[in-house]
Short mmCIF file of C-alpha atoms in Angstrom, two decimals:
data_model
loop_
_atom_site.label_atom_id
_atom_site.label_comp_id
_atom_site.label_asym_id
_atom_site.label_seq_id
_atom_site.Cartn_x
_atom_site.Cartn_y
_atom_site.Cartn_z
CA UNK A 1 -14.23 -2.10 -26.87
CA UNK A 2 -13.71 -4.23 -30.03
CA UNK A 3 -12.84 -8.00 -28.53
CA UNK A 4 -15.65 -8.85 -26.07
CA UNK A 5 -13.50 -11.38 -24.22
CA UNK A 6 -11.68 -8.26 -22.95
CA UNK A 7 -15.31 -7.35 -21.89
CA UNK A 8 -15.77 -9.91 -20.00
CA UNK A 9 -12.77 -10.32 -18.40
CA UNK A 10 -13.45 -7.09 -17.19
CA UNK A 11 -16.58 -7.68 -15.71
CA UNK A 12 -15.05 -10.35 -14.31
CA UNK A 13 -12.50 -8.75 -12.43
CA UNK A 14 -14.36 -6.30 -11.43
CA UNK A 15 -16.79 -8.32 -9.52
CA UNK A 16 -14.14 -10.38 -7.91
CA UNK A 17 -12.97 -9.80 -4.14
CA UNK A 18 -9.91 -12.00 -4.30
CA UNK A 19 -6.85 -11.54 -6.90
CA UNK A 20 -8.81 -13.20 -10.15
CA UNK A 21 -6.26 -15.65 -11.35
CA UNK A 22 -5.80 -17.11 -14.75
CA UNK A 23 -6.84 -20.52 -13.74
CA UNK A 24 -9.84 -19.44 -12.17
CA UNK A 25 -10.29 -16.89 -15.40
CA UNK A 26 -9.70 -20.50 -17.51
CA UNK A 27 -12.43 -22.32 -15.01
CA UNK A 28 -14.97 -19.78 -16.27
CA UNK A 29 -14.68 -19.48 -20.03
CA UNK A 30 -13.99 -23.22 -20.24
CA UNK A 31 -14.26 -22.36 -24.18
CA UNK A 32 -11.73 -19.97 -24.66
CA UNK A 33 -8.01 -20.87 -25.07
CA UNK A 34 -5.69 -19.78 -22.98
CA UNK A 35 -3.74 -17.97 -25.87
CA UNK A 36 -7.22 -16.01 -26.44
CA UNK A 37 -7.64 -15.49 -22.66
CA UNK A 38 -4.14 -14.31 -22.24
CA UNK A 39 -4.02 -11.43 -25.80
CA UNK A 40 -7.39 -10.30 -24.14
CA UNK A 41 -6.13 -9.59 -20.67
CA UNK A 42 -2.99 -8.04 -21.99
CA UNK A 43 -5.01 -5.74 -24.03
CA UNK A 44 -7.46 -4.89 -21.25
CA UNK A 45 -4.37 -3.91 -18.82
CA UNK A 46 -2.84 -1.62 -21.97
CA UNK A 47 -6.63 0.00 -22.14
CA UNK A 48 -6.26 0.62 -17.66
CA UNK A 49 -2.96 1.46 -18.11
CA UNK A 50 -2.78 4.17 -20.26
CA UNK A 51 -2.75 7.81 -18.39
CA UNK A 52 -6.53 9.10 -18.00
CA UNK A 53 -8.30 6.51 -16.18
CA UNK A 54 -9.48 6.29 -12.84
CA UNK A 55 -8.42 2.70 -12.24
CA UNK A 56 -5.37 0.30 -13.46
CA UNK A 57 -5.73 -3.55 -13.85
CA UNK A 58 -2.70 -4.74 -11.38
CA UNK A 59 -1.61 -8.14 -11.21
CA UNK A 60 -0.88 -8.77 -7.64
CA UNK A 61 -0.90 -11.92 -5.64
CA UNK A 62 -1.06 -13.82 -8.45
CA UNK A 63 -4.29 -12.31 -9.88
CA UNK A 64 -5.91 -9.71 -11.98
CA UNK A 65 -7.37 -6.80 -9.79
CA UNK A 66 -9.00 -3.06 -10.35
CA UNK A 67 -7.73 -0.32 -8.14
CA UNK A 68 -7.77 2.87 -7.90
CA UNK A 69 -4.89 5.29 -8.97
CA UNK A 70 -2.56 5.68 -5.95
CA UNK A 71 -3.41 9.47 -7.18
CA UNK A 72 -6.68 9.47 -6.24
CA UNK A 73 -6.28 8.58 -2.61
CA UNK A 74 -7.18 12.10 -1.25
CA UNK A 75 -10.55 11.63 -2.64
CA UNK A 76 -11.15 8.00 -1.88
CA UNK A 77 -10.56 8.82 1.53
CA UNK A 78 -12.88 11.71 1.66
CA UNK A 79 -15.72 9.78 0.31
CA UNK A 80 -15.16 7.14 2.32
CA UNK A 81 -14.47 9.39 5.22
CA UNK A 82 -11.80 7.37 5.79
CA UNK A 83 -7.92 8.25 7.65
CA UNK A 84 -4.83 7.51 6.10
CA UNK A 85 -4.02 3.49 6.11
CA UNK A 86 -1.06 2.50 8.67
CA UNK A 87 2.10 1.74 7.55
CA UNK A 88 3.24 -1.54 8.80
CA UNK A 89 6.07 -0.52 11.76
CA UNK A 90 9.85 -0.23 10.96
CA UNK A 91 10.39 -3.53 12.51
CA UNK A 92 7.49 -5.50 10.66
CA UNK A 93 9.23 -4.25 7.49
CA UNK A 94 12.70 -5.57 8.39
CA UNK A 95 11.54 -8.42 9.38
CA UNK A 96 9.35 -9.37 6.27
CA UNK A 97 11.97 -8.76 4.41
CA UNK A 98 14.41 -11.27 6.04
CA UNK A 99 11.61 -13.64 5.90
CA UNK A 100 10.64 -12.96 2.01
CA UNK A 101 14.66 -13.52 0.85
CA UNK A 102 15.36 -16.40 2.94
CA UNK A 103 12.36 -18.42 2.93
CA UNK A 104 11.24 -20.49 4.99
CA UNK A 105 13.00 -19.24 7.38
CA UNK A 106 13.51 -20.03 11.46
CA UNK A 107 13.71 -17.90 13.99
CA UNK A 108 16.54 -17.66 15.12
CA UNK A 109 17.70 -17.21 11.71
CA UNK A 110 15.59 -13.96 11.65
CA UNK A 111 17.20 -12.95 14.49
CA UNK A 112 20.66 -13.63 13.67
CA UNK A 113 20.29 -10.91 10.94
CA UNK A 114 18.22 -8.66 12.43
CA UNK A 115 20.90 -8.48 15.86
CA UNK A 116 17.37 -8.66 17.85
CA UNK A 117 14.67 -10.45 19.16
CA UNK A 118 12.18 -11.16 16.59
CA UNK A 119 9.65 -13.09 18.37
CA UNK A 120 6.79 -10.40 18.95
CA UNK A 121 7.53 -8.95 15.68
CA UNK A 122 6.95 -12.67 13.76
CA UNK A 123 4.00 -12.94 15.93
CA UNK A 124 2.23 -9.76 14.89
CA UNK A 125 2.99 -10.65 11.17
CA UNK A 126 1.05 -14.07 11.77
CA UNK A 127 -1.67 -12.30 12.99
CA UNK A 128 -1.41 -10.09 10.00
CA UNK A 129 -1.26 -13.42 7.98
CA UNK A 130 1.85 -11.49 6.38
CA UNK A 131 3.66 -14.91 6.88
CA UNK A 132 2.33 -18.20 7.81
CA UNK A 133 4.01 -21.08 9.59
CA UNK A 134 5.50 -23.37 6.89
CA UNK A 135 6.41 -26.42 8.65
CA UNK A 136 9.01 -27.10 11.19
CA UNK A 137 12.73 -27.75 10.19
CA UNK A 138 14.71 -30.77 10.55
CA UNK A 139 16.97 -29.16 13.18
CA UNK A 140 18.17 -29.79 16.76
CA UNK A 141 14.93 -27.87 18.40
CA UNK A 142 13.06 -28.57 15.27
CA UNK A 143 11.95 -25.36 14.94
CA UNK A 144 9.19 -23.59 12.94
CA UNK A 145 9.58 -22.01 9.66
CA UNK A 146 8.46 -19.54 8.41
CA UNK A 147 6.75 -18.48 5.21
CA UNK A 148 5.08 -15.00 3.10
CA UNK A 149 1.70 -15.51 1.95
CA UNK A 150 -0.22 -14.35 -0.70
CA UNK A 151 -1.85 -11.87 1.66
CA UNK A 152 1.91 -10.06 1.32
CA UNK A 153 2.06 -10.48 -2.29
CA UNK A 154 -1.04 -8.28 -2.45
CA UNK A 155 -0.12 -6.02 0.27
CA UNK A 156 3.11 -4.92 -1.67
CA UNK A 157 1.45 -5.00 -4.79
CA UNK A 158 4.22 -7.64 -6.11
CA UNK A 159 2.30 -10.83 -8.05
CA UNK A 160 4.73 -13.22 -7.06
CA UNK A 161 7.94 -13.57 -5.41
CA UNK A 162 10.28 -13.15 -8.30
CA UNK A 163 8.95 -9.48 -8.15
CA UNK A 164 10.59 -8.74 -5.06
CA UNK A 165 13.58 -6.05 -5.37
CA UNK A 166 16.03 -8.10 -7.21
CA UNK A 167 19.61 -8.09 -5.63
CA UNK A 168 20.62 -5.65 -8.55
CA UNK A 169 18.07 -2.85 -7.47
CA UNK A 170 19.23 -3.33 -3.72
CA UNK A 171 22.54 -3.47 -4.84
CA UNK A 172 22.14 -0.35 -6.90
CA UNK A 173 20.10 1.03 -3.58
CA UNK A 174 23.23 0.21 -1.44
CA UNK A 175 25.89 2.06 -3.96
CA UNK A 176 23.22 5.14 -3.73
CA UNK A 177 24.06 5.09 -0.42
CA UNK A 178 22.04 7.48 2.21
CA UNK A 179 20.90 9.89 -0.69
CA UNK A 180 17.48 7.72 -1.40
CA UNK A 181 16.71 8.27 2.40
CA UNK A 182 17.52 11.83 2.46
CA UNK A 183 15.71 12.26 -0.87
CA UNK A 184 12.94 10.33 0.80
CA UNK A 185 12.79 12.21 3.29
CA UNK A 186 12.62 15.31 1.33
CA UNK A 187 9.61 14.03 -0.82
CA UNK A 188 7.36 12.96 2.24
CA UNK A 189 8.07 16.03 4.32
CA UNK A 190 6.09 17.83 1.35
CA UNK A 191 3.51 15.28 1.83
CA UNK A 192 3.43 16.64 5.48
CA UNK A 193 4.25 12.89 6.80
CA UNK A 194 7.66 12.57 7.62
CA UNK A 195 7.72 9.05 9.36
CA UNK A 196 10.16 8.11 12.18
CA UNK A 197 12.22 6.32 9.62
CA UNK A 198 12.64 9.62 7.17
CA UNK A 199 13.20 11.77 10.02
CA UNK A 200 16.39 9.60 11.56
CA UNK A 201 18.51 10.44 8.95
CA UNK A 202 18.68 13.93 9.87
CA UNK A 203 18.77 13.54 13.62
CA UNK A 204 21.69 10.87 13.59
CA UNK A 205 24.01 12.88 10.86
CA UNK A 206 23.65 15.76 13.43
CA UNK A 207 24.05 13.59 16.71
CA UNK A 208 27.41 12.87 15.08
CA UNK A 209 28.67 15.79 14.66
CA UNK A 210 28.53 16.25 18.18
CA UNK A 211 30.91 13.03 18.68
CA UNK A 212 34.50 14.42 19.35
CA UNK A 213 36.75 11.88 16.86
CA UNK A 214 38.82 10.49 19.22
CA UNK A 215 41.08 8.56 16.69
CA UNK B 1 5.92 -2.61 16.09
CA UNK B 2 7.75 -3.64 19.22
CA UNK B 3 5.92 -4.02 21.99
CA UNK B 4 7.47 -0.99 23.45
CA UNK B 5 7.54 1.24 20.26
CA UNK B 6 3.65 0.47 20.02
CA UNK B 7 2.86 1.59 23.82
CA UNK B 8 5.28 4.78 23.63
CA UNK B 9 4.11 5.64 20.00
CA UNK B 10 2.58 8.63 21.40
CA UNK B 11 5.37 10.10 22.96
CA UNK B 12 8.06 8.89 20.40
CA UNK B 13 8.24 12.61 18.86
CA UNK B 14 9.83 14.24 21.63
CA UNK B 15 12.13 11.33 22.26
CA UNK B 16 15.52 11.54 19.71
CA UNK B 17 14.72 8.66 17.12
CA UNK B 18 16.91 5.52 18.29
CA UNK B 19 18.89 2.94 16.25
CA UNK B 20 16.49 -0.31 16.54
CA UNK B 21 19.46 -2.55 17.18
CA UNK B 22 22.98 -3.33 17.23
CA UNK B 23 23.31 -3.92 13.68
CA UNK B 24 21.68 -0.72 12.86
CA UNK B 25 23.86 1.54 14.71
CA UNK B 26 26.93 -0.45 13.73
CA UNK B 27 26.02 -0.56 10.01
CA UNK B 28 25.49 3.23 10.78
CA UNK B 29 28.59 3.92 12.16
CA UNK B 30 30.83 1.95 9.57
CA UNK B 31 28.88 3.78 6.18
CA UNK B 32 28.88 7.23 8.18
CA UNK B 33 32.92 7.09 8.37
CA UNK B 34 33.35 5.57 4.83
CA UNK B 35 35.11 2.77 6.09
CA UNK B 36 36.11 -0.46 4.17
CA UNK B 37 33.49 -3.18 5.61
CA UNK B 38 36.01 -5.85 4.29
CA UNK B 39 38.61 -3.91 6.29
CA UNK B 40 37.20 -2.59 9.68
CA UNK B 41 39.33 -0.88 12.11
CA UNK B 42 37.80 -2.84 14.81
CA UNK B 43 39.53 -1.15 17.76
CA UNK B 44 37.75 2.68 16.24
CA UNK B 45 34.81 1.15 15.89
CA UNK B 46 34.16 -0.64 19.04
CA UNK B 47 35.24 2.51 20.70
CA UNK B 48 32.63 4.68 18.90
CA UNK B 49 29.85 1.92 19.43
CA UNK B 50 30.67 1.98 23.15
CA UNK B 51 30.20 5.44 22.67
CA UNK B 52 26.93 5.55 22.12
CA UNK B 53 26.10 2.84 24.10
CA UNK B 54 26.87 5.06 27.26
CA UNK B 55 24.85 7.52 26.23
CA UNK B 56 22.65 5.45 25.96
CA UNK B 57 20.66 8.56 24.26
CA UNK B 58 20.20 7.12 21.25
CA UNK B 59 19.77 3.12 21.53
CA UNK B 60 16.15 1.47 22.34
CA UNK B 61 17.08 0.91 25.77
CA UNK B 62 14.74 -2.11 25.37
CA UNK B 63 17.13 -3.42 23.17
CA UNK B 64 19.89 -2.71 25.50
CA UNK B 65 20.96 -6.35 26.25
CA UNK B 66 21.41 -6.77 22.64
CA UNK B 67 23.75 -3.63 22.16
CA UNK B 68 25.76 -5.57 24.96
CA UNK B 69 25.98 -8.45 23.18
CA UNK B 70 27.44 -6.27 20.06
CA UNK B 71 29.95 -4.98 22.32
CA UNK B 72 30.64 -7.93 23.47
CA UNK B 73 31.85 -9.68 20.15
CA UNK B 74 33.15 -6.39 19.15
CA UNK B 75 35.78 -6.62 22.24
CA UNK B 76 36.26 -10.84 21.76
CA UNK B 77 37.01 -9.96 17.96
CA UNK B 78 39.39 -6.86 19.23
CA UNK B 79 41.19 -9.56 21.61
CA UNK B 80 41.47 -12.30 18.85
CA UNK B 81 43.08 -9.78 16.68
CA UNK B 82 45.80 -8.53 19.55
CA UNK B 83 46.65 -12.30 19.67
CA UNK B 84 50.52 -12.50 18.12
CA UNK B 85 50.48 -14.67 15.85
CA UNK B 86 53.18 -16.40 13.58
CA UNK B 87 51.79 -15.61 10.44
CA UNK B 88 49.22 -13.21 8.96
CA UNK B 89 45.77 -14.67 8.85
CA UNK B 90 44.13 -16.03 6.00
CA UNK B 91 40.85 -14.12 4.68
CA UNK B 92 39.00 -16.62 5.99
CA UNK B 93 40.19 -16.91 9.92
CA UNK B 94 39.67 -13.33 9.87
CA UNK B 95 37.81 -13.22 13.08
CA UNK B 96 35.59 -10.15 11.81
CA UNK B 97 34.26 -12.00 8.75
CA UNK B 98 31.60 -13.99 10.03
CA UNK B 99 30.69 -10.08 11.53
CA UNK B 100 31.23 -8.80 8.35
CA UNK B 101 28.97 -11.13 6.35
CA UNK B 102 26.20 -10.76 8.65
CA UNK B 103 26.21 -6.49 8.15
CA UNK B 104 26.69 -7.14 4.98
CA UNK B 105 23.51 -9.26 4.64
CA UNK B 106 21.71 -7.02 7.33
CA UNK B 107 22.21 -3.97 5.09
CA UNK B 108 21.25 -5.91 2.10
CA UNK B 109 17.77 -6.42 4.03
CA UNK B 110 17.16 -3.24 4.79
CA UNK B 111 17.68 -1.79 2.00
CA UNK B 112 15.34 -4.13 0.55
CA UNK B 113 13.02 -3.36 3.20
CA UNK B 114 13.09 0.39 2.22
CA UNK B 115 12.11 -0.81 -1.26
CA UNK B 116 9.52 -2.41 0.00
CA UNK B 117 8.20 0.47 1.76
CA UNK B 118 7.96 2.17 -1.56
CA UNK B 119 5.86 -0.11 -2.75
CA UNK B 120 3.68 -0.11 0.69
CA UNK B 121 3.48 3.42 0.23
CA UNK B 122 2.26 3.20 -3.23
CA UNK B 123 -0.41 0.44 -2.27
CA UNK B 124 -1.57 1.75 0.42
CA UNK B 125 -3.11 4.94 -1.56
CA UNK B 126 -4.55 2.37 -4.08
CA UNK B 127 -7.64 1.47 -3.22
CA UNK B 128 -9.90 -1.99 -4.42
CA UNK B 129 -12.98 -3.01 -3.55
CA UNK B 130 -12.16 -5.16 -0.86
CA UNK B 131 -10.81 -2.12 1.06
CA UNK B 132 -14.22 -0.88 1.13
CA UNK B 133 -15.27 -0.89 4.57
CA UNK B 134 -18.85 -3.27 4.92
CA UNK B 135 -21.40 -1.59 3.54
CA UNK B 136 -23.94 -0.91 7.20
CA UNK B 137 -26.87 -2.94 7.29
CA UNK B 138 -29.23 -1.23 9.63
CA UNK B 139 -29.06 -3.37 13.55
CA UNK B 140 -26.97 -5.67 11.96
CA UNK B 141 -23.12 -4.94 12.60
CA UNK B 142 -21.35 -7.62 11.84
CA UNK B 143 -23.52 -10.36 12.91
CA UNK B 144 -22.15 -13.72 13.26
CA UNK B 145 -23.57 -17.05 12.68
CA UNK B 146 -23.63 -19.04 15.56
CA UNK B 147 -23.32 -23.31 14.93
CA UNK B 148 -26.28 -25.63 16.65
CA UNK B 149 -23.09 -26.17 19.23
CA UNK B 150 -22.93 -22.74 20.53
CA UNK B 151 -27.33 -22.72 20.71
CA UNK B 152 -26.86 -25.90 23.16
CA UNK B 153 -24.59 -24.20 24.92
CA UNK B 154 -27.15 -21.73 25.75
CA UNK B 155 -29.11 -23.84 26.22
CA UNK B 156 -27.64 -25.99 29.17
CA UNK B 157 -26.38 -22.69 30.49
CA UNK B 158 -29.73 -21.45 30.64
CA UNK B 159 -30.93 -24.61 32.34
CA UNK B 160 -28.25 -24.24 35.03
CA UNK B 161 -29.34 -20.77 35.69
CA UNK B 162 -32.62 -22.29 36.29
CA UNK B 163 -31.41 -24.96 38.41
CA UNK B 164 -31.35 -23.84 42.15
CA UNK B 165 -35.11 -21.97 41.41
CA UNK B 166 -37.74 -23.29 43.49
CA UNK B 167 -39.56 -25.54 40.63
CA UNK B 168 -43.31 -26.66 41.25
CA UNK B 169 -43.93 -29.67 39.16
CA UNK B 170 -47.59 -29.34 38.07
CA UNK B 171 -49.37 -31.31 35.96
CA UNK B 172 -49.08 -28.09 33.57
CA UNK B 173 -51.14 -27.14 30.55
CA UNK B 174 -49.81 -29.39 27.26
CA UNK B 175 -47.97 -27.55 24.78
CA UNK B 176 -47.33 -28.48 21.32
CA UNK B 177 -44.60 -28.27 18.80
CA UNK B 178 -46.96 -26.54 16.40
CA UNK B 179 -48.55 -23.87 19.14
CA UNK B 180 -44.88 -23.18 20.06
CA UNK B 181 -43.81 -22.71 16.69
CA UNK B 182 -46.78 -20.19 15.41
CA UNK B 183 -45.95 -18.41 18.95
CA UNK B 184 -42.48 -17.70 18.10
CA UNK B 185 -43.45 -16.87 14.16
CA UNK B 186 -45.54 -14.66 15.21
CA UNK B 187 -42.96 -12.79 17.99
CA UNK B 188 -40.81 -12.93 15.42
CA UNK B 189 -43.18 -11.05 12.68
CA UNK B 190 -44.19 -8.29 15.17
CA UNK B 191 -40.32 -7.83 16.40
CA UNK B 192 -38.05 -9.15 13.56
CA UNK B 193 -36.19 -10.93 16.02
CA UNK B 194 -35.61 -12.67 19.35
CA UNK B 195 -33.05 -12.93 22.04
CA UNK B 196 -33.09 -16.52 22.63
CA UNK B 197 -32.00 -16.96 25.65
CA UNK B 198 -34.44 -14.54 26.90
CA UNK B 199 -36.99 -16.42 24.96
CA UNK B 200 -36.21 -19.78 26.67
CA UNK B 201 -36.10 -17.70 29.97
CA UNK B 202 -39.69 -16.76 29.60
CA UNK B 203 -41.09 -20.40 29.55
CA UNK B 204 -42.84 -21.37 32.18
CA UNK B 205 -41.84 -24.55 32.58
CA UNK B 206 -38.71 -26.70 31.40
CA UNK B 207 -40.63 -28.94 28.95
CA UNK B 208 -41.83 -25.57 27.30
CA UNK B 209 -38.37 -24.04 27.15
CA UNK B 210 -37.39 -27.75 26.01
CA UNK B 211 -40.06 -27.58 23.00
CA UNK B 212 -39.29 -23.63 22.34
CA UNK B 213 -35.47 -24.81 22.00
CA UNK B 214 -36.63 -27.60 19.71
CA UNK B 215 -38.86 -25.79 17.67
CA UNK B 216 -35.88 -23.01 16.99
CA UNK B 217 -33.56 -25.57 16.27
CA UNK B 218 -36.16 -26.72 13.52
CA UNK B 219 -36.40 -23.35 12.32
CA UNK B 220 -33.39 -22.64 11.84
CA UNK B 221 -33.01 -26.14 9.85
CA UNK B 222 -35.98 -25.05 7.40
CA UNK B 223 -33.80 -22.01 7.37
CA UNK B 224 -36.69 -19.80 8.10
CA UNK B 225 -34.70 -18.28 10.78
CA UNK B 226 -31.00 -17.57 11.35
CA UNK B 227 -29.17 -17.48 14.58
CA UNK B 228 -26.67 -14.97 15.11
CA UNK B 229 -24.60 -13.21 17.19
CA UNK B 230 -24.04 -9.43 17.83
CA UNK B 231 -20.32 -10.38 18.67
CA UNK B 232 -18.28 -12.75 20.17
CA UNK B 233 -19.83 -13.84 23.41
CA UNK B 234 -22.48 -11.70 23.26
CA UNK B 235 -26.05 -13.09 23.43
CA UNK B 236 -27.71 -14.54 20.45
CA UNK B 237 -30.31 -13.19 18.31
CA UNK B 238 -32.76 -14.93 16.14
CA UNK B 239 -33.82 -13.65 12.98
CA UNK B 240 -36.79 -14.24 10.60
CA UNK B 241 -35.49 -14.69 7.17
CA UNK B 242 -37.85 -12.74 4.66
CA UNK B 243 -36.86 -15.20 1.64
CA UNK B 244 -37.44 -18.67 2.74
CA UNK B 245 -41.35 -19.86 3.31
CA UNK B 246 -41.73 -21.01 7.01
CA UNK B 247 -42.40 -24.39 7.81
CA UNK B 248 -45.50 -26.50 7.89
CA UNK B 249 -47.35 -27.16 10.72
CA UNK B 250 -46.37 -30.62 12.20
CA UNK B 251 -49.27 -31.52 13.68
CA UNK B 252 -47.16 -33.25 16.29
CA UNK B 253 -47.74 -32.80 20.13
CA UNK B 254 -45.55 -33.40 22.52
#
């Protein structure tokens, strides 16, 4: 390691809990500039980066984190003796994304794009502090809006919200059409975890077959 | 998770996997026969999503009022369209758009949703130190500390416990602050710790319990001892702290 701010930057990642963020990185080497602070950190997440290490410098949340290589997880868990984390459910999903596009959002606007009641699935994500309450809006009702959090940020790994899926990557999702899914699918069956989502795909294309076409 | 989907998890593998709404199977039905969204042949349609809905085989019958609605504004936009008119509609009195726009949005979102999913995937394998679960401290699973509110309210619940006993006021023996408070430093050396509420239980009389509950409250002050509990509601534990010198003797009587 030749520049020793990268050092300590690392160190200082390393020991933090929360996303480190540059501000907080500033805060502490009050002497460095932020030009310095910024070449260092750049070249610190080229060193993590490159293939061959154990962890990668991610900035999520708006912050500078070490984690392991998704790779590694089998062996985490093992030391650990740890199972598999939980996916978040179907719904949960759906719904954060409504929320993360149109924030803040209301409820019932969730729930005029979902076509269903969102209510228990908003209320879980609260107490996931997934999304937080925002305010209220200035609306007959006046009711509550709703907001991600930095807690989501982190979860999906983005840094901020401009890192969501742009509308050209759905977009070019949409024009893919059901292959994704069904190559998905394929991926995470060898993974022995086909999920309720992967599996549908399969089950519905055959249910239809079995639909006389009446037209 | 729905509430349902979360209590029937378990037996959701021999059940046929089920469209989680109307949107869903509509969306479903509409990319599965290629057809135009700007142009849906709403009469088809609503006859294939009443199709299903009979079946009722493959819709979260939990969700069932919602299908209905579906087929409800599938059949009012059917009827609105059967309404002879004297000229073609213009794009935008076409009763199905405001229908249209909100699949079109819907499968926007869940595509994006299935993006993020990637990502959760991807996360969830990565692991940072603040996945780690707490490290175990031996006795101590995760203890919390309790405020000089919650010790009161021990305290007065203690006393009400006490309160229909048959109490003998005696001109009892004096105790001080200081005997009390080398009595429960030493307790607390031979036994690392004390349940405080049977503590206060084991005074004889209510001005000892009073000066035991004074002299812990001053302890924990000095911070020679923290209060904590086990878990929520459960009773509350004092321990000696090993780093912080106990207090001086008072020299105070009461």
């Amino acid at each position: 390691m030749d520049n020793p701010l990268k050092v300590i930057l690392e160190a200082l990642v390393f020991i933090s809990i929360e996303p480190l963020s540059l501000d907080r990185i500033r805060e502490v080497l009050n002497d460095r500039s932020e030009e310095e602070i910024r070449r260092a950190l750049e070249e610190l997440e080229a060193e993590y980066n490159r293939e061959g290490r154990g962890l990668r410098l991610q900035q999520v949340g708006g912050g500078f984190v070490l984690a392991t290589r998704p790779d590694h997880d089998p062996w985490v868990r093992r030391l650990l003796q740890i199972e598999r984390k939980t996916k978040l459910s179907h719904a949960a999903v759906e719904t954060l994304s409504v929320i993360a596009y149109h924030q803040p959002a209301t409820q019932p606007e969730i729930q005029a794009i979902r076509g269903v009641d969102s209510s228990y699935t908003i209320k879980t994500l609260l107490e996931k502090k997934l999304v937080k309450i925002s305010g209220r809006k200035k609306a007959p009702g006046s009711p509550l809006l709703y907001r991600t959090t930095d807690r989501f940020l982190t979860y999906f790994g983005l840094n901020d919200l401009s890192e969501l899926p742009s509308v050209e990557e759905v977009a070019k999702m949409l024009e893919e059409g059901d292959v994704p899914e069904e190559k998905r699918a394929g991926q995470k069956a060898a993974q022995q975890e086909k999920t309720q989502e992967e599996t549908r795909t399969d089950t519905q294309e055959m249910e239809l077959e079995k639909i006389p076409d009446e037209t | 998770m729905e509430p349902v989907h979360a209590a029937e998890a378990e037996s959701y593998q021999v059940r046929l996997e089920v469209f989680e709404g109307p949107m869903d199977l509509l969306l479903f039905l509409i990319r599965k026969k290629k057809i135009d969204i700007a142009d849906i042949p709403i009469s088809a349609i609503t006859r294939e999503y009443l199709a299903y809905l009979e079946r009722k085989e493959q819709i979260n019958l939990d969700r069932e009022a919602e299908f209905l609605l579906m087929a409800a504004l599938l059949i009012s936009i059917k009827s609105q369209l059967l309404l002879p008119r004297e000229q073609p509609p213009a794009d935008e009195e076409d009763p199905r758009r405001p229908l249209v726009d909100r699949l079109l949005e819907y499968e926007r979102m869940k595509s994006a949703s299935l993006l993020l999913r990637e990502r959760e995937e991807e996360q969830l394998q990565s692991w940072r130190r603040t996945s780690l679960p707490p490290l175990d401290v031996a006795d101590e699973p995760g203890l919390i500390e309790v405020s000089l509110f919650e010790l009161a309210e021990s305290f007065f619940l203690l006393l009400k416990r006490r309160e229909n006993e048959n109490f003998q006021y005696l001109k009892g023996k004096e105790v001080s602050l200081d005997e009390k408070m080398r009595e429960i430093v030493r307790e607390l050396e031979e036994r690392h710790y004390l349940d405080f509420l049977e503590f206060l239980a084991r005074q004889e009389s209510l001005e000892e319990a009073l000066i035991s509950f004074f002299c812990l409250l001053e302890l924990i002050k000095t911070g020679a001892v923290i209060a904590v509990q086990e878990r929520l509601f459960h009773t509350i534990k004092v321990w000696l702290r090993r780093s912080r010198p106990l207090p001086e003797s008072h020299g105070q009587s009461a």
